[in-house]
Coordinates of C-alpha atoms and ligand atoms in Angstrom, one line a residue:
X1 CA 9.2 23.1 -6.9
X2 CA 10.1 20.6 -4.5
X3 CA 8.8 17.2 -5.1
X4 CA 6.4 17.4 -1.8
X5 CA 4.2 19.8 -3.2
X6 CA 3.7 18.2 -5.8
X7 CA 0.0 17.0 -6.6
X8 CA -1.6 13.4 -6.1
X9 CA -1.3 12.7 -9.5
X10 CA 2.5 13.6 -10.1
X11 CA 3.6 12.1 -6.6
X12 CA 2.4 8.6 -7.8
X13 CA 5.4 9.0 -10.2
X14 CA 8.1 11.4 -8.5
X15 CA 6.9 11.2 -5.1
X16 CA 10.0 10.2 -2.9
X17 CA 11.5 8.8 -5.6
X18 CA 15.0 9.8 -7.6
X19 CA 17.0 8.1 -10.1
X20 CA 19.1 5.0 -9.0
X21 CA 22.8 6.1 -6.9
X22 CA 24.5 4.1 -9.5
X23 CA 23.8 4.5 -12.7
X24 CA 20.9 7.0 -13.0
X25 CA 18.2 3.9 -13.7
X26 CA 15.1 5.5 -13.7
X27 CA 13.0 2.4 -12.1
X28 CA 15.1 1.2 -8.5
X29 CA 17.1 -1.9 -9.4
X30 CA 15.7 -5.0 -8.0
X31 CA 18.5 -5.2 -5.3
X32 CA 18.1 -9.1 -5.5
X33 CA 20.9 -9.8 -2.7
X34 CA 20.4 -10.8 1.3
X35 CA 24.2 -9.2 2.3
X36 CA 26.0 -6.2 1.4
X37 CA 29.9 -6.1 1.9
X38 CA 31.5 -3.9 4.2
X39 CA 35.1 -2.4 4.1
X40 CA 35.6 -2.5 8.2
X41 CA 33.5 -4.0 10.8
X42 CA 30.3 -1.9 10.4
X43 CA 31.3 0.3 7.2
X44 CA 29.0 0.0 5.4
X45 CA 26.6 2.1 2.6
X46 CA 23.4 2.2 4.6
X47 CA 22.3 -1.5 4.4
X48 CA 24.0 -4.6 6.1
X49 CA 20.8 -7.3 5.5
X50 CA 17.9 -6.9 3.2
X51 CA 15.6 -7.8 6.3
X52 CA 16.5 -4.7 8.2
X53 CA 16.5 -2.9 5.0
X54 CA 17.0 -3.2 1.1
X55 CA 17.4 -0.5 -1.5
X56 CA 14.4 -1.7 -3.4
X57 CA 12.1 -1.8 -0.3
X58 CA 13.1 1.4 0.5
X59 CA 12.2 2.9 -2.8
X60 CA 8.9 1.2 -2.2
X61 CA 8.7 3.0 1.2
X62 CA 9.2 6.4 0.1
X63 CA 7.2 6.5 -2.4
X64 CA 4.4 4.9 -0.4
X65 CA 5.2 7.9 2.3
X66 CA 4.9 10.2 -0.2
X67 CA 1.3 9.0 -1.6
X68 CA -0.3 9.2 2.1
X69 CA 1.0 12.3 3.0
X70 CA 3.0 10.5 5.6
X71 CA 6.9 11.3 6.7
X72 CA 8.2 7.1 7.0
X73 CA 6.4 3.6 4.9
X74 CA 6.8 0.2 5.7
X75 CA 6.8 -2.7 3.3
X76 CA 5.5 -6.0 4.4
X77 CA 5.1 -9.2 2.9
X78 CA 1.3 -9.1 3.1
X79 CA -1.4 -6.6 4.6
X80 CA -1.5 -9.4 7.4
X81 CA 1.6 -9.2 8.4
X82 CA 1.5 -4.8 8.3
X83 CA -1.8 -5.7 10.7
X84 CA 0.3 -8.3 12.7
X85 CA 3.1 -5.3 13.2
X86 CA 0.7 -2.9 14.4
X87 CA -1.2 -5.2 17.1
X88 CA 2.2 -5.9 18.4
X89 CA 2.6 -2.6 19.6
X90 CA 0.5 -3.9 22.5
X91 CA 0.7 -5.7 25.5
X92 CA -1.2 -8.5 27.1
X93 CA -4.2 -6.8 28.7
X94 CA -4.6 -4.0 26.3
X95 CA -7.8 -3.4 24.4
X96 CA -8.4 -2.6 20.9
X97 CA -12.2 -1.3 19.5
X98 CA -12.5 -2.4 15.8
X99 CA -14.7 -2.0 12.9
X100 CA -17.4 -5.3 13.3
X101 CA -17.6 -5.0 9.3
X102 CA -14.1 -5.8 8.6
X103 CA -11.6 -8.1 6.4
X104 CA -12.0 -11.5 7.6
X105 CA -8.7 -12.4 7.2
X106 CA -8.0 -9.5 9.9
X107 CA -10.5 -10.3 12.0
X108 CA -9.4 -14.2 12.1
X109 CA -5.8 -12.5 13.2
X110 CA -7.3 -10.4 16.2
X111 CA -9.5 -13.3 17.5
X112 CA -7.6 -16.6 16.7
X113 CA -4.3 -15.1 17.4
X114 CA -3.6 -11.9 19.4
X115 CA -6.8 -12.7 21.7
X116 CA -4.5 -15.9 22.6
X117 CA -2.2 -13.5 23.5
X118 CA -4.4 -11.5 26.3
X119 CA -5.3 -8.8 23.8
X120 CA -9.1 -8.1 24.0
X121 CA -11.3 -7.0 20.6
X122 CA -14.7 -5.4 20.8
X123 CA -16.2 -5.5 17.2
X124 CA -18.9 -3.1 16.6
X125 CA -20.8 -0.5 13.9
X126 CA -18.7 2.2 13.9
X127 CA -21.0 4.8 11.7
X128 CA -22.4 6.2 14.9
X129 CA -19.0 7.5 16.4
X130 CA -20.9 7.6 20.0
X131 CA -20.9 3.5 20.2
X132 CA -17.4 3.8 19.9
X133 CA -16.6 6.6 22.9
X134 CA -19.0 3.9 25.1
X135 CA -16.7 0.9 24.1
X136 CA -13.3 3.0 25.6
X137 CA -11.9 1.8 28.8
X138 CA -8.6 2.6 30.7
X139 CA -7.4 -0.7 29.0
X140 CA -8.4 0.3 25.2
X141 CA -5.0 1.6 23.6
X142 CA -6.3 1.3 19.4
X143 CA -9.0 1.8 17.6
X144 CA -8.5 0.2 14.2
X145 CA -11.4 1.3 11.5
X146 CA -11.7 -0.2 7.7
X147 CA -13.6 2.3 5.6
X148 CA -15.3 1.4 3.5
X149 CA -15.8 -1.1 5.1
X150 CA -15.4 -4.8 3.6
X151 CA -17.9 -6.1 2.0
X152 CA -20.8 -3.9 3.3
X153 CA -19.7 -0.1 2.0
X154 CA -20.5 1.2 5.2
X155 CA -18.5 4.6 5.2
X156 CA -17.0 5.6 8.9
X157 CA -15.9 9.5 9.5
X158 CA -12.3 9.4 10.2
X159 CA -12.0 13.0 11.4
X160 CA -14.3 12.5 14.4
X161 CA -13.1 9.3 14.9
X162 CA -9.4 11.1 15.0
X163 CA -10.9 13.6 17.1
X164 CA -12.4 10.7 20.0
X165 CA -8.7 8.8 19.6
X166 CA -7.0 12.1 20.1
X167 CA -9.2 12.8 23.2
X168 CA -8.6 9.9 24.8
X169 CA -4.5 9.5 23.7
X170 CA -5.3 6.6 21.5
X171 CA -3.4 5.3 18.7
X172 CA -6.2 5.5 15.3
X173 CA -5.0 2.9 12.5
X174 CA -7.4 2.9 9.4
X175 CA -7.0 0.4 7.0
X176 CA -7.1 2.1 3.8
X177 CA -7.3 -0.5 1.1
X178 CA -10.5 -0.2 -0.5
X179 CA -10.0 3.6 -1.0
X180 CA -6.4 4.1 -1.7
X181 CA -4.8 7.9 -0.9
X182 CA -6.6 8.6 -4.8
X183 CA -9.8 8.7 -2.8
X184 CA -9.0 9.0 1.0
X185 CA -5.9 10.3 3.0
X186 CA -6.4 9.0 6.8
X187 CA -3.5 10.9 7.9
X188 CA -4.4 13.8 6.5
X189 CA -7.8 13.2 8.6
X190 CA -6.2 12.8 11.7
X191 CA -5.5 9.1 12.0
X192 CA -2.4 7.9 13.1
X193 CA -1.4 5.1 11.1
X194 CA -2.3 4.1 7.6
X195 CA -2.5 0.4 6.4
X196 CA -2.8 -1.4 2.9
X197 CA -3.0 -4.4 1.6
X198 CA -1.0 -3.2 -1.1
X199 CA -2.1 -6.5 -2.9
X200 CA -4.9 -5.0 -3.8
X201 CA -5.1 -1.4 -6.1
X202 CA -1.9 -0.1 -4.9
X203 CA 0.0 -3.4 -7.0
X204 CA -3.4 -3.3 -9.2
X205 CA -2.0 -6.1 -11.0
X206 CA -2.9 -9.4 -9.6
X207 CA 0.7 -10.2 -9.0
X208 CA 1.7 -9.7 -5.7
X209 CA 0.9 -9.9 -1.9
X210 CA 2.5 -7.1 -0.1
X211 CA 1.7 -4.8 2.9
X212 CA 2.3 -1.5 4.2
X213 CA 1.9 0.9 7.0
X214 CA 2.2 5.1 6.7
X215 CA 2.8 7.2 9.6
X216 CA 3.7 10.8 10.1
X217 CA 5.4 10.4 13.7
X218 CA 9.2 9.2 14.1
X219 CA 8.6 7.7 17.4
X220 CA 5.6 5.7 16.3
X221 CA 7.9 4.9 13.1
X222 CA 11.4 3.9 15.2
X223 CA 9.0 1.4 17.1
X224 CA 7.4 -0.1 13.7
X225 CA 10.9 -0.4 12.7
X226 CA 11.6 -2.1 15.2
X227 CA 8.7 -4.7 14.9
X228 CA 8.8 -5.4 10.8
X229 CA 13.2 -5.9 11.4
X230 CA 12.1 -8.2 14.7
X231 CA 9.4 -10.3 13.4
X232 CA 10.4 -10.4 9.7
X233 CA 7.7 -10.2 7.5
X234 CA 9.5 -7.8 5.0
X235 CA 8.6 -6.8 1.4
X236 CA 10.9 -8.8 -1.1
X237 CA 13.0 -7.0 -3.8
X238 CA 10.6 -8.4 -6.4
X239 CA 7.7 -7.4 -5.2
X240 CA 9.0 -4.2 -4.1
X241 CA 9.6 -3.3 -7.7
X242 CA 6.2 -4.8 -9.0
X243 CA 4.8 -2.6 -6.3
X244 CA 6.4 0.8 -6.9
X245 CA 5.6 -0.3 -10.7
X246 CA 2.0 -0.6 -10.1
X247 CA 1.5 2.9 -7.5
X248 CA 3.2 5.0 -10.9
X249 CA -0.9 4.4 -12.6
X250 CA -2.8 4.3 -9.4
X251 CA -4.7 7.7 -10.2
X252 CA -4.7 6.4 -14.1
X253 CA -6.7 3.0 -12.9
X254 CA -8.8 4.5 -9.9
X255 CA -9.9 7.0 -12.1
X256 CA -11.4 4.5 -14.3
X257 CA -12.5 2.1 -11.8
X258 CA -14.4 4.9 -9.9
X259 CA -15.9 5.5 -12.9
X260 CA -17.1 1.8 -14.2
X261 CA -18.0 1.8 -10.4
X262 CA -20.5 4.3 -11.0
X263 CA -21.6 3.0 -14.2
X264 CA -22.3 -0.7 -12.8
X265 CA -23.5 0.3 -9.4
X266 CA -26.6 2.6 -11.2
X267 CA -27.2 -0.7 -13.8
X268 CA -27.7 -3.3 -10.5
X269 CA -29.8 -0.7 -8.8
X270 CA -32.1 -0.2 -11.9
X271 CA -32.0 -4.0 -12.6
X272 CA -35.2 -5.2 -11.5
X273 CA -33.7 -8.9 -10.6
X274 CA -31.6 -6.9 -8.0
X275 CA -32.9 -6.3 -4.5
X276 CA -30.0 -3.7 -3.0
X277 CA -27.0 -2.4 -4.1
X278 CA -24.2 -1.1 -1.4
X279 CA -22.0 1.3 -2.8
X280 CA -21.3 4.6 -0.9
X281 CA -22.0 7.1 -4.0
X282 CA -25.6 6.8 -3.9
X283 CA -27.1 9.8 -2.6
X284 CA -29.7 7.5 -0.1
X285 CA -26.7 5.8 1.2
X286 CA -26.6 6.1 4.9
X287 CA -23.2 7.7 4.9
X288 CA -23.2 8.8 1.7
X289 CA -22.7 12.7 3.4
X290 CA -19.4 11.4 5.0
X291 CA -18.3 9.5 2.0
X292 CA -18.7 13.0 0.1
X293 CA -16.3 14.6 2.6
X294 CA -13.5 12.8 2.8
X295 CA -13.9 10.7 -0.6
X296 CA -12.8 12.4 -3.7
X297 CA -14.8 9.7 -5.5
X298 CA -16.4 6.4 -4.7
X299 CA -14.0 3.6 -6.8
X300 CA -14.7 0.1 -8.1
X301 CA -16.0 -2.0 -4.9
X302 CA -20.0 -3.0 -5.1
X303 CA -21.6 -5.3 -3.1
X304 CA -25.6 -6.2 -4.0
X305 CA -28.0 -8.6 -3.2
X306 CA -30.2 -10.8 -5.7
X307 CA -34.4 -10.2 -6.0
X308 CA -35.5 -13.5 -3.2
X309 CA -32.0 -13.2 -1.9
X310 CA -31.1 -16.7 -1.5
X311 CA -27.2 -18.8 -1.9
X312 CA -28.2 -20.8 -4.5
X313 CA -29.2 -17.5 -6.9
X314 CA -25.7 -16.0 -5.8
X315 CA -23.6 -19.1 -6.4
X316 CA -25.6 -19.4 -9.8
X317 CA -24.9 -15.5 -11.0
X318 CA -21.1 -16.3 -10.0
X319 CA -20.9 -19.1 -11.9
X320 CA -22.2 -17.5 -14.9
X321 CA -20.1 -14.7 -15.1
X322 CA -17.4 -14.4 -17.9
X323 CA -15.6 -11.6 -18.4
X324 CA -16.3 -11.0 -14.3
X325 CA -13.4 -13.4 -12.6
X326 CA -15.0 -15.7 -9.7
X327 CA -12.1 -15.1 -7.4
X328 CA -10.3 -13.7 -3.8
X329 CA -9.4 -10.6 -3.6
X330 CA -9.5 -7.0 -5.2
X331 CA -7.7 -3.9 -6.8
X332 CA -6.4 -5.7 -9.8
X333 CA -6.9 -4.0 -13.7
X334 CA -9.4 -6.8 -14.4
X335 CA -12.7 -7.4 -12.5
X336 CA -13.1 -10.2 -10.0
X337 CA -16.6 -10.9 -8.4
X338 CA -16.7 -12.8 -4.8
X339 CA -19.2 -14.6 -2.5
X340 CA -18.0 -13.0 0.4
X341 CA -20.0 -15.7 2.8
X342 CA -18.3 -18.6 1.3
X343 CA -14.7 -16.7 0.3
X344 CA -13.2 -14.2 2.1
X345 CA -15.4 -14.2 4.7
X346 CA -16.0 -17.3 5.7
X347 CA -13.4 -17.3 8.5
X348 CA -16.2 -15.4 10.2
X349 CA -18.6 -17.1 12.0
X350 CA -22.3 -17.3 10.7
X351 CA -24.1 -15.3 13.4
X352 CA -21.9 -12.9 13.5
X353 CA -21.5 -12.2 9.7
X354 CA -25.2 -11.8 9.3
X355 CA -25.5 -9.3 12.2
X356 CA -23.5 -7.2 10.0
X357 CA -25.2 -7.9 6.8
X358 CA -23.0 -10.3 5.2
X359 CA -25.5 -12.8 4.4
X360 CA -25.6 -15.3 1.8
X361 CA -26.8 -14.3 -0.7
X362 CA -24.4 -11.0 -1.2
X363 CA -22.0 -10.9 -3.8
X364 CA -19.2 -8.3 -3.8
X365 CA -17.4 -7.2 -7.7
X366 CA -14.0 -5.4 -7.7
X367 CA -14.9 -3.8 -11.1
X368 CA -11.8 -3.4 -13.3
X369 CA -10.8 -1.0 -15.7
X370 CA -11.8 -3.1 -18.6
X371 CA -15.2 -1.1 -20.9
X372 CA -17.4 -0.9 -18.6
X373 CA -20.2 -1.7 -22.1
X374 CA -18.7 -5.2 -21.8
X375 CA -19.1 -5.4 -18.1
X376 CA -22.2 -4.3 -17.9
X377 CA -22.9 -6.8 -20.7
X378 CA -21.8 -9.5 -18.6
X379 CA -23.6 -9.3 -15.8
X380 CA -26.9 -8.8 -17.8
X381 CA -26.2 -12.6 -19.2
X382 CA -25.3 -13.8 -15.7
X383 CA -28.4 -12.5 -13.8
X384 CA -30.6 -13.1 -16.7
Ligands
LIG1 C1 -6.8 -8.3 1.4 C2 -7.0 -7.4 2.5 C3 -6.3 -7.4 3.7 C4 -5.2 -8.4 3.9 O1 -4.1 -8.2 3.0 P1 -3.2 -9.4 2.4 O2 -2.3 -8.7 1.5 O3 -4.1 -10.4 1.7 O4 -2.5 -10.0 3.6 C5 -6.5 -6.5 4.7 N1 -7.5 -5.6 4.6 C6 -8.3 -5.5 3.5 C7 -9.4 -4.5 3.4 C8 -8.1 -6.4 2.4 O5 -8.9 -6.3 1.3

C-alpha cells in the first residue's frame, strides 16, 4: 500500500515521511546549518540556503501536506506570518470578506497592516452563507473563514462556502487551527488553502510558534513559494523537528481532548453558576448540524459565560484556577484558560468585540489531555 492511502491515524506518523538520505535516522536530522556546499557554481543536492529551503523544513512540509490531504506545505515562523503570505497574494485595491469572529492577532494584521496597504476587509457573521454572496464585489479576490471560530464556537459550512468562492473564481483560505485535519479537512471541502497556527495542537506542546499553509494546486503553491523565500518568515530547523515531533500524536491528543471537551463542556452547562456554554457539540447549538458534517468530533475549545455575567466574576474564576493555566494561547497537552476580552482579543476594539459576542465576562479553556476528574475538579473550586 502506498503511503497516500493510508488512514488519518497512520499518515500522522508515515505520511510524506521516509527515513533520513544519510544514515536511515528515523526522525529528520535537525539540519542546523544556513549554507550547503556546492561542487560547481550551482551543483548542488537540492538546497543552497535554509531560507529557500532546509531538509528539516521540508520534512515538516510533507508531512503537513500529507495530513490535509494537500499536494505542497509551507512552514512559517508563526501562523501570522502563514496569514501575512497569503494576503500578499493581493494587490492594492483588492478586497477580502473575512470571518468578523476571528483571531485577534489576524484581525490586528488585516486592519493595522494590509488595510495601510490599499487592501480593504469587510468583517462579518459568516453562518448565513447569503451575507457573504452580498459582501462580493468585482474587487473581492479572498474570502478567509476561521471555523470554529475564535473564541465564540460559531461553526461556518465550508462546502458552500467553497461552492460561493468557486462561483465567483475566488481564492477560499480557512484557517484551520482550532480543528486540526483530526476533525476537519478544508481542502477536502473545497477550500483552497489551509492555514495553521501550528503553535497550537499541531506542536501540542507549548514549545513552539510555527505556521503553515496546505494547498492542492502547483500554481497557487509556486506563488507561495515564492512569497515565504521573498519575505522570509521561514520555519527554523528546531522547530521544524519539534513540529513534525508533535503532528506523530495529533490523533493520540485530539482524541482525548475531544473527549475531556465533552466531558467539561456538559459539567459548565449543568453548573448552575454558569449562564452559557459555546461549544459546537451541543445538539441546540446553532450550527451544531454543520459541525456534525464536516466535524469528526468537536475537540478541547469551550468558551462560557458566568451566572450575572460580569469582568470581575471572570477575572476572579481565572485567578482561582489551578491545575487550569491562566495563559495565551491553545493546543498544548496541558489546559490553559483565557479572558479573551483582556488577552487575545484585546487588540480588537470594544464595540466591535461585543457585536460578536466577546464580551467581558467570557472565558475561553483549551482543555488538555490531563484526567478530565481533576479538571473538572478544578473548575468546581474556582467557580465555587
Ligand atoms: C494563534 C492563532 C493564530 C496566530 O498564530 P501564531 O502562531 O500565534 O502566529 C492564528 N489563528 C488562530 C485561530 C490562532 O489560534
Amino acid at each position: 500500500m502506498s503511503k497516500k492511502e493510508l488512514h488519518f491515524n497512520s499518515k500522522t506518523i508515515h505520511g510524506g515521511q521516509q527515513p533520513d538520505a544519510a544514515y536511515g535516522a528515523v526522525m529528520p536530522p535537525i539540519y542546523q546549518t544556513s549554507t550547503y556546499a556546492q561542487t560547481t557554481p550551482g551543483g548542488h543536492k537540492g538546497y543552497e540556503y535554509s531560507r529557500s529551503a532546509n531538509p528539516t523544513r521540508t520534512a515538516l512540509e510533507n508531512a503537513l501536506a500529507s495530513i490535509e490531504n494537500g499536494n505542497y506545505g509551507l512552514a512559517f515562523a508563526s501562523g501570522l506570518s502563514a496569514i501575512d503570505a497569503v494576503i500578499k497574494l493581493l494587490a492594492p485595491g483588492d478586497e477580502v470578506i473575512s470571518t468578523n469572529d476571528l483571531y485577534g492577532g489576524s484581525y490586528r494584521l488585516f486592519r493595522q497592516v494590509f488595510e495601510k496597504f490599499g487592501i480593504t476587509f469587510h468583517f462579518i457573521g459568516m453562518q448565513d452563507v447569503e451575507s457573504i454572496a452580498e459582501k462580493i464585489t468585482d474587487k473581492t479576490k479572498l474570502i478567509w473563514v476561521e471555523t470554529p471560530t475564535n473564541p465564540m464556537m460559531n461553526v461556518i459550512d465550508i462546502k458552500a462556502v467553497a461552492a460561493l468562492a468557486k462561483e465567483n473564481k475566488l481564492l477560499l483560505a480557512v484557517d484551520n487551527t482550532f480543528a486540526t485535519p483530526y476533525l476537519q479537512r478544508p481542502l477536502d471541502l473545497g477550500a483552497d488553502i489551509v492555514m495553521h497556527s501550528a503553535t497550537k495542537y499541531l506542536g501540542g506542546h507549548s514549545d513552539v510558534v510555527v505556521g503553515a499553509l496546505v494547498v492542492k494546486d502547483k500554481a497557487l503553491a509556486d506563488k507561495l513559494y515564492f512569497l515565504q523565500n521573498a519575505s522570509g518568515a521561514v520555519c527554523g530547523p528546531m522547530d521544524s523537528f519539534l513540529t513534525l515531533r508533535g503532528i506523530k500524536t495529533l490523533h493520540v491528543r485530539m482524541q482525548r481532548h475531544s473527549e475531556n471537551g465533552a466531558a467539561i463542556a456538559r459539567y459548565l452547562q449543568n453548573h448552575p453558576k454558569i449562564e452559557k456554554v459555546y461549544w459546537p457539540g451541543f445538539e441546540d447549538h446553532p450550527n451544531h448540524d454543520i459541525a456534525k458534517a464536516q466535524m469528526d468530533d468537536f475537540g478541547g475549545m469551550i468558551s462560557f459565560i458566568p451566572k450575572g455575567g460580569s469582568f470581575e466574576e471572570a477575572v476572579k474564576i481565572v485567578e482561582a484556577l489551578k491545575v487550569f493555566t491562566l495563559a495565551e494561547s491553545l493546543g498544548g497537552v496541558e489546559s490553559l484558560a483565557g479572558h479573551p476580552a483582556s488577552m487575545t482579543h484585546a487588540s480588537i476594539p470594544k464595540e466591535e468585540r461585543e457585536k460578536s459576542g466577546v464580551v467581558d465576562a467570557l472565558i475561553r479553556l483549551s482543555v488538555g489531555i490531563e484526567d478530565s476528574n481533576d479538571l473538572i475538579e478544578d473548575l468546581e473550586q474556582a467557580i465555587g
